[in-house]
Short mmCIF file of C-alpha atoms in Angstrom, two decimals:
data_model
loop_
_atom_site.label_atom_id
_atom_site.label_comp_id
_atom_site.label_asym_id
_atom_site.label_seq_id
_atom_site.Cartn_x
_atom_site.Cartn_y
_atom_site.Cartn_z
CA MET T 1 -32.72 30.29 167.91
CA GLU T 2 -32.91 33.94 168.50
CA ALA T 3 -30.53 35.22 171.03
CA ILE T 4 -31.07 38.18 173.02
CA ASN T 5 -28.94 39.66 176.21
CA SER T 6 -29.99 40.52 179.66
CA ILE T 7 -31.50 43.95 180.64
CA GLN T 8 -32.39 42.80 184.05
CA ASP T 9 -31.20 40.40 186.44
CA SER T 10 -34.61 38.65 187.78
CA GLU T 11 -33.05 35.18 189.50
CA ILE T 12 -36.47 33.23 188.25
CA GLY T 13 -39.29 33.60 186.15
CA MET T 14 -42.84 32.37 186.32
CA VAL T 15 -45.11 32.26 183.02
CA GLY T 16 -49.08 31.77 184.08
CA LEU T 17 -50.23 34.50 187.39
CA GLY T 18 -53.17 32.64 187.82
CA VAL T 19 -53.70 32.56 191.71
CA MET T 20 -50.86 29.34 192.27
CA GLY T 21 -48.44 31.09 189.78
CA CYS T 22 -48.66 34.43 191.51
CA ASN T 23 -48.76 32.99 195.14
CA LEU T 24 -45.34 30.63 194.52
CA LEU T 25 -43.93 34.36 192.93
CA LEU T 26 -44.75 36.35 196.05
CA ASN T 27 -43.41 33.72 198.13
CA LEU T 28 -40.39 33.73 196.42
CA ALA T 29 -40.19 37.42 196.66
CA ASP T 30 -40.66 37.12 200.60
CA HIS T 31 -37.46 34.37 200.56
CA GLY T 32 -35.37 37.03 199.05
CA PHE T 33 -35.27 35.75 195.18
CA SER T 34 -35.62 38.78 192.29
CA GLY T 35 -38.98 37.32 190.24
CA ALA T 36 -40.01 38.12 186.79
CA GLY T 37 -43.97 36.87 186.45
CA TYR T 38 -45.76 36.66 182.62
CA ASP T 39 -49.02 36.00 181.06
CA LYS T 40 -50.79 36.85 178.51
CA ASP T 41 -54.04 38.04 180.97
CA SER T 42 -53.00 41.78 181.46
CA ASN T 43 -55.76 41.79 184.43
CA LYS T 44 -53.62 39.46 185.76
CA VAL T 45 -50.22 40.77 185.57
CA GLU T 46 -51.69 44.58 187.20
CA ALA T 47 -53.60 42.38 189.95
CA LEU T 48 -49.67 41.02 190.42
CA LYS T 49 -48.28 44.39 190.61
CA LYS T 50 -50.96 45.61 193.18
CA ALA T 51 -50.01 42.58 195.37
CA ALA T 52 -46.44 42.72 195.08
CA LEU T 53 -45.23 45.56 197.25
CA GLN T 54 -41.60 44.11 196.84
CA PRO T 55 -39.55 45.53 193.91
CA SER T 56 -37.82 42.46 193.24
CA ILE T 57 -40.43 41.18 191.29
CA HIS T 58 -40.85 42.35 188.24
CA CYS T 59 -44.36 41.54 185.71
CA THR T 60 -45.53 42.14 182.10
CA ALA T 61 -47.65 40.72 179.49
CA ASN T 62 -44.60 40.77 176.89
CA LEU T 63 -42.98 37.61 176.41
CA PRO T 64 -39.83 39.04 174.74
CA GLU T 65 -39.62 41.24 177.88
CA PHE T 66 -40.51 39.35 180.07
CA ILE T 67 -37.25 36.59 178.83
CA LEU T 68 -34.99 39.73 178.51
CA SER T 69 -35.77 40.24 182.37
CA LEU T 70 -33.91 37.10 182.62
CA ARG T 71 -30.29 36.25 184.32
CA LEU T 72 -28.64 33.83 182.26
CA PRO T 73 -28.54 30.68 181.86
CA ARG T 74 -32.50 31.02 182.38
CA SER T 75 -34.88 29.27 184.88
CA ILE T 76 -38.31 29.33 183.98
CA ILE T 77 -41.68 27.68 186.10
CA LEU T 78 -44.90 27.23 184.03
CA LEU T 79 -47.94 27.22 185.91
CA VAL T 80 -50.57 26.70 183.19
CA PRO T 81 -53.11 23.94 182.48
CA ALA T 82 -51.23 20.36 181.61
CA GLY T 83 -51.89 19.40 177.79
CA ALA T 84 -51.60 21.32 175.10
CA PRO T 85 -51.29 24.65 176.73
CA VAL T 86 -47.67 23.57 178.18
CA ASP T 87 -46.29 22.85 174.55
CA SER T 88 -48.11 26.00 173.10
CA VAL T 89 -46.28 28.14 175.87
CA ILE T 90 -43.11 25.84 175.42
CA ASN T 91 -43.33 26.87 171.71
CA GLU T 92 -43.71 30.94 172.00
CA MET T 93 -40.83 30.80 173.78
CA LEU T 94 -38.04 28.91 171.97
CA PRO T 95 -36.92 31.37 169.70
CA TYR T 96 -36.00 33.39 172.54
CA LEU T 97 -34.15 31.03 174.67
CA GLU T 98 -30.30 30.02 174.77
CA LYS T 99 -28.39 26.88 175.02
CA ASP T 100 -28.89 25.05 179.03
CA ASP T 101 -31.91 27.54 179.96
CA LEU T 102 -33.85 25.84 182.47
CA ILE T 103 -38.04 25.12 181.83
CA ILE T 104 -39.94 23.72 184.83
CA ASP T 105 -43.33 22.51 184.41
CA LEU T 106 -44.83 22.76 187.79
CA GLY T 107 -47.93 21.58 186.29
CA ASN T 108 -50.37 18.40 186.77
CA SER T 109 -48.93 17.27 183.38
CA TYR T 110 -49.16 13.46 182.32
CA PHE T 111 -45.90 12.12 183.14
CA LYS T 112 -45.59 10.45 179.33
CA ASP T 113 -46.09 13.82 177.99
CA THR T 114 -43.01 14.89 180.54
CA ASP T 115 -40.94 12.31 178.95
CA MET T 116 -41.37 13.82 175.24
CA ARG T 117 -40.84 17.38 176.30
CA VAL T 118 -37.83 15.98 178.28
CA ILE T 119 -36.27 14.63 174.97
CA ARG T 120 -37.56 17.15 172.22
CA LEU T 121 -36.27 20.40 174.12
CA LYS T 122 -32.61 18.05 174.82
CA GLU T 123 -31.98 18.48 171.17
CA LYS T 124 -32.44 22.09 171.63
CA GLY T 125 -30.16 22.27 174.35
CA ILE T 126 -32.86 23.54 175.97
CA GLN T 127 -32.86 21.46 179.67
CA PHE T 128 -36.67 20.73 180.90
CA MET T 129 -37.71 19.87 184.65
CA GLY T 130 -41.49 17.95 185.71
CA VAL T 131 -42.27 19.37 189.00
CA GLY T 132 -45.15 18.01 191.08
CA ILE T 133 -46.41 20.62 193.64
CA SER T 134 -49.32 19.68 195.93
CA GLY T 135 -51.00 21.88 198.55
CA GLY T 136 -53.32 24.83 196.45
CA GLU T 137 -52.77 28.35 196.69
CA GLU T 138 -52.14 28.24 200.57
CA GLY T 139 -49.28 26.04 199.88
CA ALA T 140 -48.15 28.05 197.17
CA ARG T 141 -48.28 31.09 199.70
CA HIS T 142 -46.77 30.08 202.69
CA GLY T 143 -45.53 26.39 201.94
CA ALA T 144 -46.10 23.52 199.75
CA SER T 145 -44.64 20.30 199.22
CA ILE T 146 -42.60 20.15 196.03
CA MET T 147 -41.74 16.99 193.89
CA PRO T 148 -39.06 17.51 191.27
CA GLY T 149 -37.93 15.19 188.39
CA GLY T 150 -35.52 15.74 185.83
CA LEU T 151 -31.75 15.77 185.35
CA PRO T 152 -29.65 16.38 189.13
CA GLU T 153 -27.72 19.21 187.70
CA SER T 154 -31.36 20.88 186.59
CA TYR T 155 -32.10 20.24 190.69
CA GLU T 156 -29.36 21.97 192.10
CA ARG T 157 -29.82 24.88 190.00
CA ILE T 158 -33.82 25.04 191.01
CA LYS T 159 -32.72 23.78 194.60
CA PRO T 160 -32.25 26.98 196.72
CA PHE T 161 -35.77 28.12 195.50
CA PHE T 162 -37.78 25.14 195.98
CA GLU T 163 -36.05 24.96 199.12
CA SER T 164 -37.11 28.52 200.57
CA VAL T 165 -40.72 28.05 199.50
CA ALA T 166 -41.33 23.90 200.78
CA ALA T 167 -43.33 23.66 203.54
CA ARG T 168 -41.29 22.36 206.48
CA VAL T 169 -41.83 19.69 209.25
CA ASN T 170 -38.89 19.75 211.83
CA ASP T 171 -37.23 21.89 209.82
CA GLU T 172 -36.90 20.08 207.25
CA PRO T 173 -38.18 21.40 203.59
CA CYS T 174 -40.95 19.10 201.97
CA VAL T 175 -38.91 18.84 198.94
CA THR T 176 -35.91 16.84 197.75
CA TYR T 177 -34.69 15.13 194.24
CA LEU T 178 -36.68 12.37 193.15
CA GLY T 179 -35.66 11.03 189.88
CA PRO T 180 -34.43 11.46 186.54
CA SER T 181 -36.70 12.59 183.55
CA SER T 182 -40.86 12.31 184.80
CA ALA T 183 -40.05 11.08 187.87
CA GLY T 184 -41.51 14.17 189.62
CA HIS T 185 -44.74 14.12 187.63
CA PHE T 186 -45.49 10.86 188.48
CA VAL T 187 -45.19 11.05 191.95
CA LYS T 188 -47.34 13.79 192.05
CA MET T 189 -49.90 11.41 189.85
CA VAL T 190 -49.72 8.89 192.19
CA HIS T 191 -49.98 11.33 195.15
CA ASN T 192 -53.55 12.79 193.56
CA GLY T 193 -54.23 9.28 192.93
CA ILE T 194 -54.24 8.60 196.83
CA GLU T 195 -55.48 11.82 197.65
CA TYR T 196 -59.04 10.63 195.25
CA GLY T 197 -58.95 7.86 197.39
CA LEU T 198 -58.71 9.39 200.81
CA MET T 199 -61.21 11.57 199.64
CA GLU T 200 -63.81 8.76 198.75
CA LEU T 201 -63.31 7.04 201.89
CA ILE T 202 -64.14 10.27 203.88
CA SER T 203 -67.31 10.80 201.92
CA GLU T 204 -68.11 7.20 202.52
CA THR T 205 -67.93 7.82 206.47
CA TYR T 206 -69.87 10.83 205.83
CA ALA T 207 -72.73 8.80 203.88
CA LEU T 208 -72.85 6.16 206.78
CA MET T 209 -72.99 8.70 209.89
CA ARG T 210 -75.65 10.73 207.71
CA GLN T 211 -78.08 8.51 206.04
CA LEU T 212 -77.60 5.32 207.97
CA VAL T 213 -76.94 7.12 211.99
CA GLY T 214 -79.07 10.54 211.38
CA LEU T 215 -75.72 12.56 212.50
CA THR T 216 -76.39 16.61 212.17
CA ASP T 217 -73.92 18.58 210.37
CA GLY T 218 -72.52 20.00 213.56
CA GLU T 219 -72.61 16.23 215.05
CA LEU T 220 -70.15 15.61 211.99
CA HIS T 221 -68.15 18.55 212.54
CA MET T 222 -67.41 17.51 216.21
CA ILE T 223 -66.98 14.11 215.27
CA TYR T 224 -64.40 15.11 212.23
CA ASP T 225 -62.89 17.34 215.01
CA GLU T 226 -61.95 14.96 217.11
CA TRP T 227 -60.75 12.37 214.77
CA ASN T 228 -58.13 15.01 213.57
CA THR T 229 -56.96 14.97 217.06
CA GLY T 230 -56.09 11.28 217.45
CA GLU T 231 -54.10 8.82 214.56
CA LEU T 232 -56.56 9.95 211.81
CA ASN T 233 -55.22 13.52 212.13
CA GLY T 234 -54.59 15.05 208.32
CA PHE T 235 -55.37 17.76 206.08
CA LEU T 236 -58.29 16.17 204.79
CA ILE T 237 -59.93 15.00 208.14
CA GLU T 238 -58.80 19.11 208.99
CA ILE T 239 -61.11 20.57 206.28
CA THR T 240 -63.74 17.75 206.21
CA ALA T 241 -64.42 19.25 209.98
CA ALA T 242 -64.75 22.48 208.51
CA ILE T 243 -66.78 22.02 206.22
CA PHE T 244 -69.49 21.01 207.94
CA GLY T 245 -69.24 23.98 210.47
CA ARG T 246 -69.61 26.36 207.51
CA VAL T 247 -72.79 27.96 206.84
CA ASP T 248 -73.84 29.21 203.42
CA GLU T 249 -74.12 32.86 202.97
CA LYS T 250 -77.12 32.92 200.66
CA THR T 251 -78.90 30.96 202.44
CA GLY T 252 -78.46 30.66 205.89
CA LYS T 253 -78.14 26.83 205.78
CA GLU T 254 -75.44 24.41 205.96
CA LEU T 255 -73.34 25.24 203.15
CA ILE T 256 -72.61 21.18 202.63
CA ASN T 257 -76.59 20.51 202.29
CA GLU T 258 -76.47 23.36 199.29
CA ILE T 259 -73.84 21.39 197.29
CA LEU T 260 -74.80 19.31 194.00
CA ASP T 261 -73.33 16.04 194.54
CA VAL T 262 -71.44 15.69 191.90
CA ALA T 263 -68.03 15.50 192.10
CA ARG T 264 -65.67 16.16 189.10
CA GLN T 265 -62.25 15.35 187.91
CA LYS T 266 -59.36 16.34 186.09
CA GLY T 267 -57.77 13.59 185.24
CA THR T 268 -54.79 12.50 187.19
CA GLY T 269 -56.73 10.06 189.78
CA MET T 270 -57.62 8.24 186.18
CA TRP T 271 -54.30 8.19 184.90
CA THR T 272 -53.10 6.61 188.26
CA SER T 273 -55.63 4.13 187.33
CA GLN T 274 -54.28 3.78 184.09
CA SER T 275 -50.90 3.24 185.18
CA ALA T 276 -51.45 0.67 187.77
CA MET T 277 -52.75 -1.20 185.16
CA GLU T 278 -49.98 -0.76 182.29
CA LEU T 279 -47.70 -1.76 185.28
CA GLN T 280 -50.12 -4.11 186.75
CA VAL T 281 -50.10 -3.13 190.28
CA PRO T 282 -53.63 -3.80 192.13
CA VAL T 283 -54.90 -0.29 193.42
CA PRO T 284 -58.91 -1.40 193.52
CA THR T 285 -59.40 1.89 196.32
CA ILE T 286 -58.11 4.46 193.92
CA ASP T 287 -60.03 3.01 191.27
CA MET T 288 -62.98 2.83 192.98
CA ALA T 289 -62.75 6.84 193.59
CA VAL T 290 -62.20 7.28 189.93
CA MET T 291 -65.68 5.07 188.94
CA MET T 292 -67.49 7.16 192.27
CA ARG T 293 -66.81 10.23 190.25
CA ASP T 294 -68.02 8.88 187.23
CA LEU T 295 -70.98 7.65 188.59
CA SER T 296 -71.75 10.58 190.22
CA THR T 297 -72.14 12.13 187.01
CA PHE T 298 -75.53 10.02 186.23
CA GLU T 299 -77.69 12.00 188.16
CA VAL T 300 -81.21 11.75 186.07
CA LEU T 301 -80.37 7.89 185.35
CA ARG T 302 -79.68 7.51 189.55
CA LYS T 303 -83.11 9.18 190.26
CA LYS T 304 -84.37 6.85 188.41
CA ALA T 305 -82.72 3.63 189.73
CA ASN T 306 -83.75 4.95 192.60
CA LEU T 307 -87.22 4.99 192.45
CA ILE T 308 -87.05 1.21 191.67
CA TYR T 309 -84.44 -0.32 194.25
CA ARG T 310 -84.72 2.26 197.25
CA PRO T 311 -88.54 2.19 198.34
CA GLY T 312 -87.51 3.38 201.94
CA GLU T 313 -84.74 5.29 204.18
CA PRO T 314 -82.19 2.93 206.01
CA LEU T 315 -82.86 2.05 209.62
CA PHE T 316 -80.35 1.85 212.04
CA ASP T 317 -80.74 0.20 215.35
CA GLY T 318 -77.44 -0.28 216.41
CA GLU T 319 -75.74 1.68 219.52
CA ARG T 320 -74.62 4.50 218.06
CA LYS T 321 -70.97 5.07 220.02
CA LEU T 322 -69.82 1.71 219.30
CA PHE T 323 -70.61 2.32 215.62
CA LEU T 324 -68.29 5.61 215.50
CA LYS T 325 -65.92 3.67 216.91
CA GLN T 326 -65.91 0.90 214.69
CA LEU T 327 -66.17 3.37 211.93
CA HIS T 328 -62.85 5.51 212.92
CA ASN T 329 -61.02 2.11 213.03
CA ALA T 330 -62.58 0.97 209.48
CA PHE T 331 -61.53 4.32 208.01
CA LEU T 332 -58.17 3.88 209.20
CA VAL T 333 -57.23 0.59 208.16
CA ALA T 334 -58.91 1.62 204.41
CA MET T 335 -56.50 5.23 204.95
CA LEU T 336 -52.94 2.94 205.73
CA THR T 337 -54.55 0.54 202.86
CA THR T 338 -54.97 3.53 200.42
CA TYR T 339 -51.35 4.52 200.89
CA ALA T 340 -49.97 0.85 200.71
CA GLN T 341 -51.59 0.93 197.00
CA GLY T 342 -49.84 4.08 196.22
CA PHE T 343 -46.60 3.58 197.44
CA ALA T 344 -46.45 -0.55 195.72
CA LEU T 345 -47.43 1.82 192.47
CA LEU T 346 -44.32 3.94 193.23
CA ALA T 347 -42.27 1.14 193.35
CA GLY T 348 -43.25 -0.87 190.71
CA ALA T 349 -42.75 2.54 188.75
CA SER T 350 -39.44 2.90 189.74
CA GLY T 351 -37.92 -0.08 188.79
CA LYS T 352 -39.88 -0.06 185.06
CA TYR T 353 -39.17 3.88 184.44
CA GLY T 354 -35.90 4.04 185.54
CA TYR T 355 -36.98 6.53 188.64
CA GLN T 356 -35.00 4.33 191.70
CA LEU T 357 -37.41 6.33 194.11
CA ASN T 358 -36.23 6.78 197.46
CA LEU T 359 -39.87 5.78 199.01
CA GLU T 360 -38.70 7.15 202.61
CA SER T 361 -38.04 10.54 201.02
CA ILE T 362 -41.47 10.61 199.33
CA ALA T 363 -43.22 9.72 202.60
CA ARG T 364 -41.01 12.35 203.79
CA ILE T 365 -41.92 15.53 201.93
CA TRP T 366 -45.52 14.82 201.67
CA ARG T 367 -45.67 15.18 205.48
CA GLY T 368 -46.19 18.83 204.97
CA GLY T 369 -47.54 21.36 202.78
CA CYS T 370 -49.58 18.10 200.93
CA ILE T 371 -53.12 17.74 200.10
CA ILE T 372 -52.98 13.95 201.90
CA ARG T 373 -50.62 15.19 204.83
CA SER T 374 -51.32 12.92 207.96
CA ARG T 375 -49.91 11.46 210.60
CA ALA T 376 -50.08 8.11 209.23
CA LEU T 377 -47.28 9.51 206.65
CA GLU T 378 -45.04 9.11 209.61
CA ASP T 379 -45.49 5.77 210.21
CA ILE T 380 -44.59 5.32 206.53
CA GLN T 381 -41.78 7.13 206.70
CA SER T 382 -40.01 5.05 209.23
CA ALA T 383 -41.35 1.53 208.02
CA PHE T 384 -39.00 2.53 204.90
CA HIS T 385 -36.84 3.84 206.73
CA LEU T 386 -36.07 0.79 208.92
CA GLN T 387 -36.40 -1.39 204.85
CA PRO T 388 -35.65 0.39 202.13
CA ASP T 389 -36.59 -2.19 199.61
CA LEU T 390 -40.26 -3.08 201.53
CA THR T 391 -42.16 -4.38 199.03
CA ASN T 392 -45.70 -2.91 200.46
CA ILE T 393 -46.29 -1.19 203.91
CA LEU T 394 -48.63 -3.68 205.00
CA LEU T 395 -45.53 -5.85 205.57
CA ASP T 396 -44.37 -3.59 208.45
CA PRO T 397 -44.67 -4.98 211.89
CA GLY T 398 -46.13 -1.52 213.39
CA ILE T 399 -48.21 -1.25 210.23
CA SER T 400 -49.64 -4.58 210.31
CA ARG T 401 -50.31 -4.44 214.32
CA GLN T 402 -52.70 -2.35 213.43
CA MET T 403 -54.29 -3.46 210.25
CA ILE T 404 -54.54 -6.53 212.46
CA VAL T 405 -56.70 -4.97 215.58
CA HIS T 406 -59.04 -3.45 213.64
CA ARG T 407 -59.65 -5.33 210.43
CA GLU T 408 -62.53 -6.61 211.89
CA ALA T 409 -63.96 -2.81 212.32
CA LEU T 410 -63.74 -2.45 208.51
CA SER T 411 -65.46 -5.99 207.95
CA LEU T 412 -68.35 -4.80 210.76
CA ILE T 413 -68.83 -1.66 208.60
CA VAL T 414 -68.82 -3.11 204.86
CA SER T 415 -71.71 -5.80 206.20
CA GLN T 416 -73.87 -3.36 208.07
CA ALA T 417 -73.71 -0.90 204.99
CA SER T 418 -74.61 -3.76 202.71
CA GLU T 419 -77.35 -4.62 204.31
CA VAL T 420 -79.12 -1.63 204.42
CA GLY T 421 -77.85 -0.70 200.65
CA ILE T 422 -75.46 2.35 201.58
CA PRO T 423 -72.91 2.48 199.08
CA ILE T 424 -69.41 2.39 199.86
CA PRO T 425 -67.14 1.09 197.62
CA GLY T 426 -63.70 2.72 198.76
CA LEU T 427 -64.15 0.89 202.11
CA MET T 428 -65.34 -2.54 200.65
CA ALA T 429 -62.34 -2.24 197.72
CA SER T 430 -59.83 -1.96 201.01
CA LEU T 431 -61.09 -4.59 202.63
CA SER T 432 -61.18 -6.82 199.99
CA TYR T 433 -57.69 -5.53 198.92
CA LEU T 434 -56.19 -6.85 202.31
CA ASP T 435 -57.97 -10.05 202.24
CA ALA T 436 -56.49 -10.84 199.14
CA LEU T 437 -53.29 -9.53 199.30
CA SER T 438 -52.88 -11.64 202.92
CA SER T 439 -54.38 -14.98 200.96
CA SER T 440 -51.60 -17.53 200.73
CA TRP T 441 -54.14 -19.21 198.01
CA LEU T 442 -56.29 -17.22 195.30
CA PRO T 443 -58.77 -19.10 193.25
CA ALA T 444 -56.84 -17.98 190.26
CA ASN T 445 -56.13 -21.67 189.20
CA LEU T 446 -59.49 -22.10 187.74
CA ILE T 447 -59.23 -18.49 185.93
CA GLN T 448 -56.12 -19.76 184.68
CA ALA T 449 -57.68 -23.43 183.55
CA GLN T 450 -60.81 -21.37 181.99
CA ARG T 451 -58.09 -19.94 179.91
CA ASP T 452 -56.52 -22.90 178.70
CA TYR T 453 -59.78 -24.52 178.16
CA PHE T 454 -60.80 -21.64 175.46
CA GLY T 455 -58.06 -20.43 174.65
CA ALA T 456 -55.08 -22.89 174.59
CA HIS T 457 -53.08 -19.88 176.84
CA THR T 458 -51.79 -22.77 179.12
CA TYR T 459 -51.09 -22.76 182.60
CA GLU T 460 -48.20 -23.66 185.42
CA ARG T 461 -48.47 -26.43 187.37
CA ILE T 462 -47.45 -26.69 191.32
CA ASP T 463 -45.51 -30.03 191.20
CA ALA T 464 -43.19 -29.20 188.31
CA LYS T 465 -41.69 -26.08 186.80
CA GLY T 466 -42.93 -25.13 183.03
CA THR T 467 -45.50 -24.67 181.00
CA PHE T 468 -48.54 -26.68 180.20
CA HIS T 469 -51.96 -26.96 177.95
CA THR T 470 -54.53 -30.01 178.11
CA GLU T 471 -56.84 -30.94 175.64
CA TRP T 472 -60.23 -30.56 177.72
CA LEU T 473 -62.19 -32.11 175.06
CA LYS T 474 -60.64 -34.84 174.81
CA LYS T 475 -61.97 -37.79 176.40
CA LYS T 476 -60.14 -39.37 179.06
#
C-alpha cells in the first residue's frame, strides 16, 4: 500500500461524475460539506466545474490528485455502473488507500457481490459499505431515499452526509442504518423489484383503459391525475399522469404513442425474482413484471402471433364510469399485494442473511425521495409499528379490510380482461397470490403424492407425524 499525505481537506470523495454523482456532490456542497470529485472523463470533470459555484468542490481527472485531496481517514463514494466497473475502480484506488479508509458503493450492485467486496477489503483494512439510493437525478440533487448497509461504525461516519442529502418526510430524513454487510443493497434490490411490479400494474391499467374502453391520452392524463389525489397517490402514478400530458416536439403528437412498446431492464428485477426463489418466498407479481419486460422484446414473434390469435379489436359494452371505479379499486388491491410480496421477501432475507432488518424503518424511509413512494407506505409503516413481527402486511387489520372490500373489483377486472384477450398477468398474479395466501387448503397434497409416486420423495400425513412413502404400483 502506497501511503500518501493529505494536502487538502475535502470531507467526502465522489468517484463517477455522471448525472447522479454530479448532482449528489452538488447537494452535499449545498449543505456545507466540502467534496472532491473524480472521473476519467475530463468532459464530465469540466461540466462539474461549471456547475459547481461553491469553492468547496474540487474535481479532477487525476486519481492521485483526487485521493490527496481527501481528509483522513477517507470516505469515498462510488457512483459507477454495477459489476466489473466497481471492482475496476476499487483496484485502481487500492494502492493509494490506507487503513480505515471507507469506500461506499452507491450503485445498484448485486448484494452477493457486495458481500464478497466487504470480505476482500476487510483483509486490507479498508471498510466497505453497500448503499442503495433511489430518486433518480432529481433525488440526488434535492433529496433521495438512502438505504445504507455495512458496519455500524462506518454508518456513523457517513451519517451526517447522508442525513443532509436525504429527502425528508415530517422533518425526518429518509435514511437509516439497515444492517450489516449487503443489507443496504438487498433492500434496494427489493425496492426495485417492487418498482417493477408497480410499473407493470400501471401499464396494465393503461392497456385496459386504452384497448378496452378506448380512452384518449387526454382522458388518461385526467384519470391518473385524479388517482394521484386519493388513496393511489404515489410517485409512479404522478409521473404516469404527466407522461400522458406530454407532446412530442418532433411530431406534435402525444409522445407516448411515439415510443416503441419494448421495455428493457438492467437486472435488479431479475435479481429480486432469483433471490425470492432461493429464499422460497413467492413474489408472483414481481416475477410477472420481469417476464413481461422480457416478452416485450420479442416484437417480431408478437406480431406473427397477433395475426393468428387476434382477428379483431375487443369491444366494450359495459358502463364506463363503473368500470373505471372497479379498475381503481383493482389496482389498489394489486398495489398492496406487490408491497406485501416485497416486504415478505425482506423478512425472509432478514433472518437468512443475518440482516435483522427493521421493516417499519424501511417503510418509513421509502415514504419520500424514492421511486416507489406512495401514500400506501404510511399504512404499511403503521402496520409494522403496531406489529414489528408481522409476517405479511396482508394480515394487518387495516390493510386486510381494504383487501376484503376491493377484492371483487380485482376479480371482475381480471375476468373481463380474460374474456377479450388483453394480457394483464400482473393483476392476475396479484389476485392468485391473495387467493392462495388466504386458502386454508391447497391442492399441494396431490403434487406431493405425484412426487412420491414417481420419485419416492415421501409425504407427510395429517393424522401422524413423520414422513411416509407408499409403493404406489404395488397391488393391494
